[in-house]
Amino acid sequence: DVVLTQTPPTLSATIGQSVSISCRSSQSLLHSNGNTYLHWLLQRPGQSPQLLIYLVSRLESGVPNRFSGSGSGTDFTLKISGVEAEDLGVYYCVQGTHAPFTFGSGTKLEIK
Amino acid sequence: AVQLVESGGGLVQPKESLKISCAASGFTFSNAAMYWVRQAPGKGLEWVARIRTKPNNYATYYADSVKGRFTISRDDSKSMVYLQMDNLKTEDTAMYYCTAGRSGFDYWGQGVMVTVSS
């Protein structure tokens, strides 16, 4: 199975600070059809997860553009440019290129 | 608006069975692959099962941890997806989410809690 390693496991940020989360895959996530099925989710406390970024860098509708995704192959990054209080929660990367789909272990973002 | 509403959770004993359901609305259900994802208390997310559409022969896929014990199914006429869980183990205790969308994870239900305990 593909292992997604997320770092750091926890992140503490002040309002307005920019932060990045890394997601590294044990295998390339480039599908034979040319797509890379690496997505980012946010789970706020007590809520269901929500999709932020799909296919590495595409911003889900309604998601603020302070969120951005980048990367290719096995290395991917989620960046938040100017953290806001509502961004606290656990961030997960997830891959849908190789069966079974797998999630990263999560990065907990705390607001100082 | 897209809605996914899970139901049918509860407390069961080890080796018992339970069937949970997900009612979908707000999108063309018959065109969408459907998924179940679970989250044990205080833990991360784990993909459980996937069912594709009729043109894809309703093909099903399972995590190794549930293969042979869980069965995903769908009823396109009712816009429902189900997860039949047999021979439940304590480690199956989790919140179970129904998900859908082009990425598989665009839309999430509120989740249903399944507790396996003697």
XYZ file of C-alpha atoms in Angstrom:
230
model
C 0.000 0.000 0.000
C 1.087 3.583 -0.612
C 2.286 5.271 2.556
C 1.797 9.019 2.849
C 4.101 10.672 5.372
C 2.928 14.055 6.583
C 5.163 16.543 8.356
C 5.080 18.180 10.746
C 2.583 16.276 12.902
C 1.691 19.484 14.720
C 2.041 23.108 13.756
C 1.535 26.184 15.880
C 0.976 29.460 14.051
C -0.011 33.031 14.785
C -2.748 34.777 12.855
C -1.348 36.037 9.571
C 1.617 33.674 9.528
C 2.220 31.552 6.448
C 2.729 27.824 6.989
C 3.411 24.733 4.888
C 2.597 21.063 5.344
C 4.504 18.346 3.519
C 3.095 15.072 2.243
C 5.553 12.546 0.873
C 4.448 9.372 -0.861
C 6.207 5.992 -0.901
C 5.417 5.745 -4.621
C 4.843 8.175 -7.439
C 1.239 9.344 -7.515
C 1.288 10.074 -11.246
C -1.438 7.926 -12.768
C -1.051 6.361 -16.206
C -3.797 8.709 -17.402
C -1.617 11.718 -16.617
C -3.495 12.843 -13.503
C -2.015 12.927 -10.016
C -4.713 12.011 -7.520
C -3.373 13.767 -4.439
C -5.853 15.807 -2.455
C -5.913 17.817 0.784
C -8.630 17.807 3.449
C -9.268 19.831 6.596
C -11.114 18.412 9.571
C -12.147 21.123 12.003
C -12.813 20.056 15.598
C -16.048 18.102 15.869
C -16.749 18.284 12.150
C -16.562 16.047 9.109
C -13.550 16.554 6.866
C -13.866 18.946 3.936
C -12.003 19.025 0.643
C -9.619 21.950 0.203
C -7.429 21.023 -2.770
C -7.845 18.286 -5.368
C -5.490 16.982 -8.045
C -2.484 18.522 -6.283
C -3.244 22.180 -6.880
C -6.874 22.777 -7.805
C -8.768 24.844 -5.278
C -12.152 23.417 -4.327
C -15.061 25.799 -4.878
C -15.673 28.042 -1.894
C -12.239 27.475 -0.366
C -10.296 30.706 0.322
C -7.397 31.341 -2.019
C -4.962 31.585 0.886
C -4.819 27.805 0.491
C -2.625 26.449 -2.282
C -1.185 23.092 -3.238
C 1.882 22.138 -5.190
C 4.149 19.220 -5.957
C 4.564 16.265 -8.226
C 5.556 12.616 -8.191
C 6.137 11.835 -4.532
C 6.492 15.239 -2.877
C 3.560 17.538 -2.217
C 2.953 20.664 -0.175
C -0.066 22.494 1.186
C 0.555 26.156 1.929
C -1.609 28.537 3.904
C -0.674 32.138 3.119
C -1.844 34.057 6.132
C -3.403 31.735 8.701
C -6.794 32.726 10.063
C -8.441 31.519 13.253
C -10.906 29.335 11.332
C -8.018 27.329 9.838
C -7.401 25.369 13.033
C -7.916 21.653 12.776
C -6.253 18.590 11.309
C -5.052 18.559 7.720
C -4.855 15.298 5.787
C -3.430 14.438 2.415
C -5.065 11.517 0.596
C -4.114 9.647 -2.544
C -6.467 8.059 -5.055
C -3.935 6.928 -7.642
C -3.198 3.497 -6.252
C -5.648 1.076 -4.644
C -6.273 1.030 -1.770
C -6.700 4.764 -1.286
C -4.632 5.950 1.663
C -4.508 8.963 3.938
C -1.628 10.702 5.596
C -1.525 10.610 9.377
C -2.573 14.234 9.672
C -1.089 17.577 10.708
C -2.737 19.391 13.566
C -2.710 23.162 13.169
C -2.998 25.138 16.368
C -3.420 28.885 16.632
C -1.102 30.647 19.091
C -26.965 21.398 -2.393
C -25.283 18.024 -2.024
C -26.325 16.089 1.057
C -25.106 12.772 2.380
C -26.944 11.470 5.439
C -25.738 8.329 7.181
C -27.871 6.201 9.471
C -28.025 2.836 11.171
C -25.091 3.007 13.554
C -25.116 1.692 17.096
C -23.612 -0.627 19.650
C -23.063 -4.265 18.705
C -21.128 -7.135 20.161
C -18.067 -8.710 18.534
C -18.892 -11.150 15.719
C -22.300 -9.538 15.194
C -23.486 -7.786 12.030
C -24.699 -4.284 11.265
C -25.810 -2.499 8.107
C -25.358 1.241 7.786
C -26.917 3.397 5.117
C -26.268 6.679 3.351
C -28.971 8.728 1.635
C -27.652 10.997 -1.114
C -29.226 14.031 -2.737
C -28.268 17.086 -4.735
C -26.323 15.332 -7.479
C -26.830 12.626 -10.101
C -26.288 9.663 -7.837
C -26.238 7.037 -10.577
C -23.216 8.762 -12.185
C -21.152 8.878 -8.986
C -18.784 6.395 -7.402
C -19.501 6.180 -3.667
C -17.163 5.565 -0.773
C -17.077 4.739 2.908
C -14.319 6.188 5.114
C -13.962 5.577 8.850
C -12.262 7.236 11.766
C -11.582 5.447 15.043
C -11.942 7.627 18.151
C -9.048 10.065 18.336
C -7.398 8.594 15.243
C -6.931 9.467 11.597
C -8.954 8.629 8.501
C -9.091 5.199 6.882
C -10.633 4.438 3.510
C -12.946 1.405 3.795
C -14.756 0.693 0.532
C -15.704 2.011 -2.899
C -18.436 1.138 -5.367
C -18.419 2.312 -8.944
C -21.330 3.014 -11.277
C -23.491 0.793 -13.469
C -21.360 1.381 -16.627
C -18.442 0.109 -14.534
C -20.426 -2.950 -13.490
C -20.836 -1.668 -9.941
C -17.265 -2.813 -9.273
C -16.369 -2.854 -5.578
C -13.090 -2.390 -3.747
C -12.205 -2.882 -0.083
C -9.469 -2.113 2.393
C -7.594 -5.256 3.416
C -8.753 -4.730 7.005
C -12.399 -5.309 6.036
C -12.151 -7.525 2.947
C -14.333 -10.606 3.287
C -16.320 -9.086 6.166
C -17.807 -5.874 4.725
C -19.947 -5.483 1.620
C -20.703 -2.176 -0.075
C -23.794 -1.914 -2.253
C -25.991 0.738 -3.817
C -29.546 1.287 -4.969
C -29.559 3.905 -7.714
C -33.376 4.038 -7.704
C -33.274 5.268 -4.113
C -29.955 7.173 -4.222
C -28.725 5.028 -1.356
C -25.428 3.366 -0.567
C -25.017 0.715 2.105
C -22.280 -0.963 4.077
C -23.061 -4.435 5.382
C -20.625 -5.229 8.169
C -20.341 -8.851 9.293
C -18.162 -10.534 11.895
C -17.482 -7.173 13.509
C -14.376 -6.724 15.608
C -13.611 -4.265 18.380
C -11.157 -2.556 16.038
C -14.057 -1.683 13.703
C -15.282 0.828 16.294
C -15.301 4.135 14.470
C -17.259 6.973 12.965
C -18.227 5.891 9.453
C -18.524 8.565 6.761
C -20.153 8.281 3.367
C -18.287 10.285 0.724
C -18.615 11.139 -2.952
C -17.337 13.429 -5.682
C -14.874 13.535 -8.525
C -11.968 13.098 -6.086
C -13.979 10.668 -3.972
C -13.780 13.093 -1.079
C -15.545 16.231 -2.314
C -18.630 15.607 -0.205
C -18.940 14.098 3.264
C -21.838 13.115 5.449
C -22.005 13.891 9.140
C -20.992 10.342 9.968
C -22.551 7.494 11.919
C -20.962 5.927 14.979
C -20.446 2.181 15.141
C -19.299 0.754 18.461
C -18.249 -2.877 18.756
C -17.968 -3.943 22.357
C -18.939 -6.783 24.634
